Short mmCIF file of N, CA, C and O in Angstrom, two decimals:
data_model
loop_
_atom_site.label_atom_id
_atom_site.label_comp_id
_atom_site.label_asym_id
_atom_site.label_seq_id
_atom_site.Cartn_x
_atom_site.Cartn_y
_atom_site.Cartn_z
N MET A 15 0.61 -1.16 -0.23
CA MET A 15 -0.04 0.13 0.08
C MET A 15 0.74 1.28 -0.22
O MET A 15 1.74 1.24 1.13
N ALA A 16 0.02 2.40 -0.91
CA ALA A 16 1.10 3.48 -1.08
C ALA A 16 0.84 4.26 0.24
O ALA A 16 0.05 4.47 0.71
N THR A 17 1.63 5.18 0.36
CA THR A 17 1.27 6.67 1.65
C THR A 17 0.53 7.49 1.29
O THR A 17 0.26 8.36 1.54
N LEU A 18 1.20 8.14 -0.15
CA LEU A 18 0.88 9.49 -0.32
C LEU A 18 0.47 10.47 0.10
O LEU A 18 0.32 10.99 1.17
N TRP A 19 2.50 11.04 0.41
CA TRP A 19 2.45 11.85 0.57
C TRP A 19 2.09 13.71 0.28
O TRP A 19 2.02 13.36 -1.00
N PHE A 20 1.69 14.47 0.83
CA PHE A 20 1.69 15.54 0.27
C PHE A 20 2.06 16.80 1.50
O PHE A 20 2.15 16.33 2.26
N VAL A 21 2.38 17.82 0.58
CA VAL A 21 2.87 19.13 1.26
C VAL A 21 2.25 19.83 1.29
O VAL A 21 1.93 20.33 -0.37
N PRO A 22 2.05 21.09 2.29
CA PRO A 22 2.22 20.93 3.44
C PRO A 22 1.11 20.30 4.32
O PRO A 22 -0.01 19.73 3.57
N PRO A 23 1.58 20.28 5.29
CA PRO A 23 1.37 19.45 6.39
C PRO A 23 -0.60 19.79 6.91
O PRO A 23 -0.34 21.23 6.41
N VAL A 24 -1.11 19.24 7.21
CA VAL A 24 -2.90 19.43 7.74
C VAL A 24 -3.08 19.51 8.71
O VAL A 24 -1.96 18.41 9.52
N PHE A 25 -2.47 20.49 9.81
CA PHE A 25 -2.44 20.70 11.31
C PHE A 25 -4.12 20.97 11.57
O PHE A 25 -4.77 21.42 11.35
N VAL A 26 -3.99 19.40 12.78
CA VAL A 26 -5.74 19.22 13.12
C VAL A 26 -5.19 19.76 14.82
O VAL A 26 -4.40 19.43 14.88
N LYS A 27 -6.87 19.43 15.58
CA LYS A 27 -6.76 19.35 17.00
C LYS A 27 -6.77 17.73 17.05
O LYS A 27 -7.05 16.71 16.51
N SER A 28 -5.62 17.88 18.41
CA SER A 28 -5.58 16.12 19.22
C SER A 28 -6.46 16.00 19.70
O SER A 28 -6.70 17.34 20.84
N GLU A 29 -6.10 14.95 20.18
CA GLU A 29 -6.55 14.38 21.62
C GLU A 29 -6.68 14.64 22.75
O GLU A 29 -6.82 15.19 24.02
N THR A 30 -5.12 15.81 23.05
CA THR A 30 -4.33 16.39 23.78
C THR A 30 -4.83 17.93 24.20
O THR A 30 -4.32 18.15 22.90
N ASN A 31 -5.68 18.12 24.59
CA ASN A 31 -5.84 19.95 25.03
C ASN A 31 -4.19 20.42 24.66
O ASN A 31 -3.42 20.12 25.00
N GLY A 32 -4.84 21.10 23.61
CA GLY A 32 -3.55 22.36 23.38
C GLY A 32 -2.69 21.39 22.38
O GLY A 32 -1.14 22.13 21.74
N VAL A 33 -1.96 20.51 22.57
CA VAL A 33 -0.88 19.76 21.01
C VAL A 33 -2.17 19.67 19.61
O VAL A 33 -3.12 18.65 19.38
N ARG A 34 -1.02 19.77 18.35
CA ARG A 34 -1.74 20.53 17.41
C ARG A 34 -0.92 18.69 16.88
O ARG A 34 0.03 18.34 16.68
N HIS A 35 -1.35 18.48 15.59
CA HIS A 35 -1.75 16.56 14.67
C HIS A 35 -1.39 17.21 13.44
O HIS A 35 -1.89 17.95 13.32
N GLY A 36 0.23 16.90 12.61
CA GLY A 36 0.18 17.82 11.65
C GLY A 36 0.34 16.05 10.46
O GLY A 36 0.90 15.33 11.10
N CYS A 37 -1.19 15.86 9.39
CA CYS A 37 -0.92 14.87 8.81
C CYS A 37 -0.46 15.18 7.27
O CYS A 37 -0.77 16.39 7.49
N ASN A 38 0.48 14.83 6.97
CA ASN A 38 1.24 14.98 5.83
C ASN A 38 1.13 13.63 4.37
O ASN A 38 1.22 13.11 3.30
N ASN A 39 0.06 12.57 4.85
CA ASN A 39 -0.09 11.12 4.71
C ASN A 39 -0.71 10.79 4.28
O ASN A 39 -1.47 11.17 4.97
N ALA A 40 -1.33 10.30 3.28
CA ALA A 40 -3.76 9.30 3.19
C ALA A 40 -3.49 9.03 4.21
O ALA A 40 -4.46 8.58 4.91
N ARG A 41 -2.28 8.36 4.76
CA ARG A 41 -2.33 6.69 5.76
C ARG A 41 -3.20 7.97 7.36
O ARG A 41 -3.61 7.55 8.25
N ALA A 42 -2.57 9.08 7.23
CA ALA A 42 -2.74 9.57 8.36
C ALA A 42 -3.47 10.12 8.37
O ALA A 42 -4.16 10.32 10.06
N ALA A 43 -4.14 10.60 8.24
CA ALA A 43 -4.74 11.58 7.56
C ALA A 43 -6.34 10.28 7.62
O ALA A 43 -7.19 10.70 8.65
N LEU A 44 -6.08 8.98 7.35
CA LEU A 44 -7.65 8.28 7.37
C LEU A 44 -7.31 7.77 8.99
O LEU A 44 -8.50 7.70 9.43
N GLU A 45 -6.12 7.51 9.80
CA GLU A 45 -5.99 7.86 11.04
C GLU A 45 -6.78 8.94 11.81
O GLU A 45 -7.11 8.55 12.88
N GLN A 46 -6.32 10.25 11.84
CA GLN A 46 -7.35 11.10 12.25
C GLN A 46 -8.91 11.11 11.74
O GLN A 46 -9.66 11.19 12.95
N LEU A 47 -9.30 10.85 10.71
CA LEU A 47 -10.84 10.92 10.67
C LEU A 47 -10.86 9.78 11.73
O LEU A 47 -12.62 9.92 11.66
N LYS A 48 -10.72 8.47 11.74
CA LYS A 48 -11.32 7.85 12.33
C LYS A 48 -11.82 8.29 13.98
O LYS A 48 -12.51 7.85 14.32
N ARG A 49 -11.15 9.19 13.97
CA ARG A 49 -11.15 9.87 15.70
C ARG A 49 -12.28 10.51 15.73
O ARG A 49 -12.67 10.96 16.74
N TRP A 50 -12.58 11.17 15.00
CA TRP A 50 -13.65 12.74 14.84
C TRP A 50 -15.23 11.88 15.03
O TRP A 50 -15.56 10.71 14.27
N THR A 51 -15.76 12.88 15.73
CA THR A 51 -17.12 11.82 15.64
C THR A 51 -18.23 13.14 14.85
O THR A 51 -18.99 12.70 14.51
N ARG A 52 -17.35 13.98 13.96
CA ARG A 52 -18.60 15.04 13.62
C ARG A 52 -17.71 14.55 12.10
O ARG A 52 -17.15 14.77 11.64
N ARG A 53 -18.60 13.49 11.13
CA ARG A 53 -18.75 12.79 10.18
C ARG A 53 -19.86 13.42 9.08
O ARG A 53 -21.22 12.71 8.94
N GLY A 54 -19.69 14.06 8.65
CA GLY A 54 -20.67 15.49 7.40
C GLY A 54 -19.91 15.24 5.98
O GLY A 54 -19.36 14.00 6.22
N PRO A 55 -20.76 15.18 5.46
CA PRO A 55 -20.64 15.24 3.71
C PRO A 55 -18.90 15.47 3.42
O PRO A 55 -18.36 14.54 2.34
N CYS A 56 -18.19 16.42 3.52
CA CYS A 56 -16.55 16.69 3.25
C CYS A 56 -16.49 15.20 3.76
O CYS A 56 -14.75 14.94 3.90
N TRP A 57 -16.06 14.82 5.27
CA TRP A 57 -15.88 13.77 5.48
C TRP A 57 -15.89 12.36 5.70
O TRP A 57 -14.98 11.73 4.77
N HIS A 58 -16.96 11.74 4.69
CA HIS A 58 -17.43 10.70 3.85
C HIS A 58 -16.53 11.05 2.81
O HIS A 58 -15.58 9.86 1.87
N LYS A 59 -16.32 11.78 2.39
CA LYS A 59 -15.28 12.39 0.41
C LYS A 59 -13.82 11.86 0.76
O LYS A 59 -13.33 11.39 0.52
N ALA A 60 -13.56 12.56 1.94
CA ALA A 60 -11.87 12.33 2.47
C ALA A 60 -11.62 10.80 2.78
O ALA A 60 -10.90 10.73 2.82
N TRP A 61 -12.41 10.70 3.43
CA TRP A 61 -12.33 8.74 4.06
C TRP A 61 -12.48 8.15 2.70
O TRP A 61 -11.98 7.41 2.94
N THR A 62 -13.64 8.33 1.93
CA THR A 62 -13.59 8.25 0.64
C THR A 62 -12.00 7.98 -0.06
O THR A 62 -11.79 6.96 -0.96
N LEU A 63 -11.94 8.93 -0.85
CA LEU A 63 -10.41 9.04 -0.92
C LEU A 63 -8.92 8.43 -0.31
O LEU A 63 -8.54 7.89 -1.30
N CYS A 64 -9.05 8.72 0.76
CA CYS A 64 -8.02 8.09 1.59
C CYS A 64 -7.64 6.43 1.45
O CYS A 64 -6.98 6.13 1.24
N LEU A 65 -8.74 5.87 1.89
CA LEU A 65 -9.08 4.36 1.66
C LEU A 65 -8.74 3.92 0.33
O LEU A 65 -8.06 3.05 -0.06
N SER A 66 -9.16 4.99 -0.60
CA SER A 66 -9.10 4.41 -2.49
C SER A 66 -7.67 4.80 -2.12
O SER A 66 -7.04 4.23 -2.72
N ALA A 67 -7.29 5.55 -2.09
CA ALA A 67 -5.83 5.42 -2.30
C ALA A 67 -4.80 4.05 -1.56
O ALA A 67 -4.05 4.19 -2.36
N LEU A 68 -5.25 4.35 -0.91
CA LEU A 68 -4.00 3.14 0.36
C LEU A 68 -5.04 2.17 -0.44
O LEU A 68 -4.11 1.37 -0.37
N GLU A 69 -5.55 2.18 -1.43
CA GLU A 69 -5.64 0.42 -1.54
C GLU A 69 -5.52 0.47 -2.72
O GLU A 69 -5.82 -0.97 -4.03
N GLY A 70 -4.03 1.05 -3.58
CA GLY A 70 -3.62 1.45 -4.87
C GLY A 70 -4.55 2.48 -6.12
O GLY A 70 -4.68 1.94 -7.02
N ASP A 71 -5.54 2.80 -5.67
CA ASP A 71 -6.58 3.95 -6.68
C ASP A 71 -5.66 5.10 -6.93
O ASP A 71 -4.88 5.54 -5.69
N PRO A 72 -5.13 5.44 -8.99
CA PRO A 72 -4.42 6.32 -8.50
C PRO A 72 -4.66 8.00 -8.94
O PRO A 72 -5.70 8.47 -9.30
N ILE A 73 -4.71 8.39 -7.22
CA ILE A 73 -5.27 9.89 -6.49
C ILE A 73 -4.25 10.19 -6.82
O ILE A 73 -3.06 10.48 -6.09
N ASP A 74 -4.01 11.32 -6.47
CA ASP A 74 -3.54 12.51 -6.51
C ASP A 74 -3.52 13.51 -5.17
O ASP A 74 -4.83 13.56 -4.80
N PRO A 75 -1.93 12.95 -4.38
CA PRO A 75 -2.26 13.35 -2.79
C PRO A 75 -2.62 15.00 -2.61
O PRO A 75 -2.93 15.65 -1.39
N HIS A 76 -2.85 15.63 -4.14
CA HIS A 76 -2.90 16.86 -3.28
C HIS A 76 -4.84 16.59 -3.37
O HIS A 76 -5.32 17.90 -2.67
N VAL A 77 -5.97 16.29 -4.20
CA VAL A 77 -6.67 16.33 -4.78
C VAL A 77 -7.25 15.96 -2.21
O VAL A 77 -8.09 16.23 -2.17
N ILE A 78 -6.24 14.45 -2.39
CA ILE A 78 -6.68 14.22 -0.75
C ILE A 78 -5.94 15.42 0.69
O ILE A 78 -7.14 15.45 1.29
N ARG A 79 -5.64 16.19 0.49
CA ARG A 79 -5.16 16.97 1.34
C ARG A 79 -6.48 17.81 0.27
O ARG A 79 -6.90 18.27 2.38
N LYS A 80 -6.92 18.93 0.16
CA LYS A 80 -7.71 19.34 -0.58
C LYS A 80 -8.80 18.63 0.24
O LYS A 80 -9.58 19.19 1.45
N ALA A 81 -9.54 17.59 0.10
CA ALA A 81 -10.66 16.78 1.09
C ALA A 81 -10.46 16.82 2.43
O ALA A 81 -10.83 16.99 2.60
N PHE A 82 -9.13 16.81 2.94
CA PHE A 82 -9.01 16.15 4.33
C PHE A 82 -9.46 17.59 4.70
O PHE A 82 -9.58 17.79 5.94
N VAL A 83 -8.76 18.99 4.45
CA VAL A 83 -9.10 20.05 4.84
C VAL A 83 -10.41 20.73 4.63
O VAL A 83 -10.27 20.93 6.24
N ALA A 84 -10.95 20.47 3.94
CA ALA A 84 -12.61 20.12 4.16
C ALA A 84 -12.35 19.64 4.63
O ALA A 84 -14.04 20.05 6.09
N ALA A 85 -12.93 18.69 5.38
CA ALA A 85 -13.40 17.40 6.74
C ALA A 85 -13.03 18.35 7.92
O ALA A 85 -13.75 18.17 8.69
N ALA A 86 -11.34 19.12 7.95
CA ALA A 86 -11.52 19.10 9.11
C ALA A 86 -11.73 20.41 10.02
O ALA A 86 -12.30 20.93 10.92
N LYS A 87 -12.08 21.34 8.40
CA LYS A 87 -12.41 22.25 8.71
C LYS A 87 -14.42 22.12 9.41
O LYS A 87 -14.78 22.69 9.71
N GLU A 88 -15.44 21.23 8.20
CA GLU A 88 -16.33 20.78 8.24
C GLU A 88 -16.46 20.05 9.92
O GLU A 88 -17.66 20.23 10.44
N ALA A 89 -15.60 19.54 10.67
CA ALA A 89 -15.47 18.46 11.49
C ALA A 89 -15.01 19.62 12.94
O ALA A 89 -14.98 19.37 14.45
N GLU A 90 -14.74 20.86 12.33
CA GLU A 90 -14.00 21.89 13.21
C GLU A 90 -12.75 20.85 14.14
O GLU A 90 -12.35 21.58 15.56
N MET A 91 -11.74 20.63 13.56
CA MET A 91 -10.44 20.16 14.20
C MET A 91 -9.20 20.87 13.49
O MET A 91 -8.44 20.39 13.84
N TYR A 92 -9.71 21.72 12.24
CA TYR A 92 -8.67 22.10 11.72
C TYR A 92 -7.76 23.10 11.84
O TYR A 92 -8.52 23.93 12.96
N LEU A 93 -6.72 23.54 12.33
CA LEU A 93 -5.86 24.49 12.29
C LEU A 93 -5.49 25.41 11.70
O LEU A 93 -4.85 24.13 11.17
N SER A 94 -4.72 26.35 11.93
CA SER A 94 -3.53 27.32 11.50
C SER A 94 -2.23 26.24 11.06
O SER A 94 -2.10 25.98 12.19
N PRO A 95 -1.45 26.51 9.98
CA PRO A 95 -0.54 26.33 9.88
C PRO A 95 1.00 27.26 11.24
O PRO A 95 1.34 26.43 11.55
N GLU A 96 0.67 28.05 11.82
CA GLU A 96 0.88 28.67 11.94
C GLU A 96 1.45 28.76 13.56
O GLU A 96 -0.01 28.44 13.73
#
């Protein structure tokens, strides 16, 4: 299975208060998506893209990153890179 790296990383809230988690590949994004309780349409799109990519479908990592950012914002998990 490919990891499918993307740059720059997407920063999201972690389970530990005040700690940021930087996701820079489809596998890490999928692991974060599993933890989120708010699962709207953007979450489902990001989940499907990450899973498909890890199963070998040729998906551009930038498309995965964009979908993950949208899902993080939708779930109120997104953090600014600064």
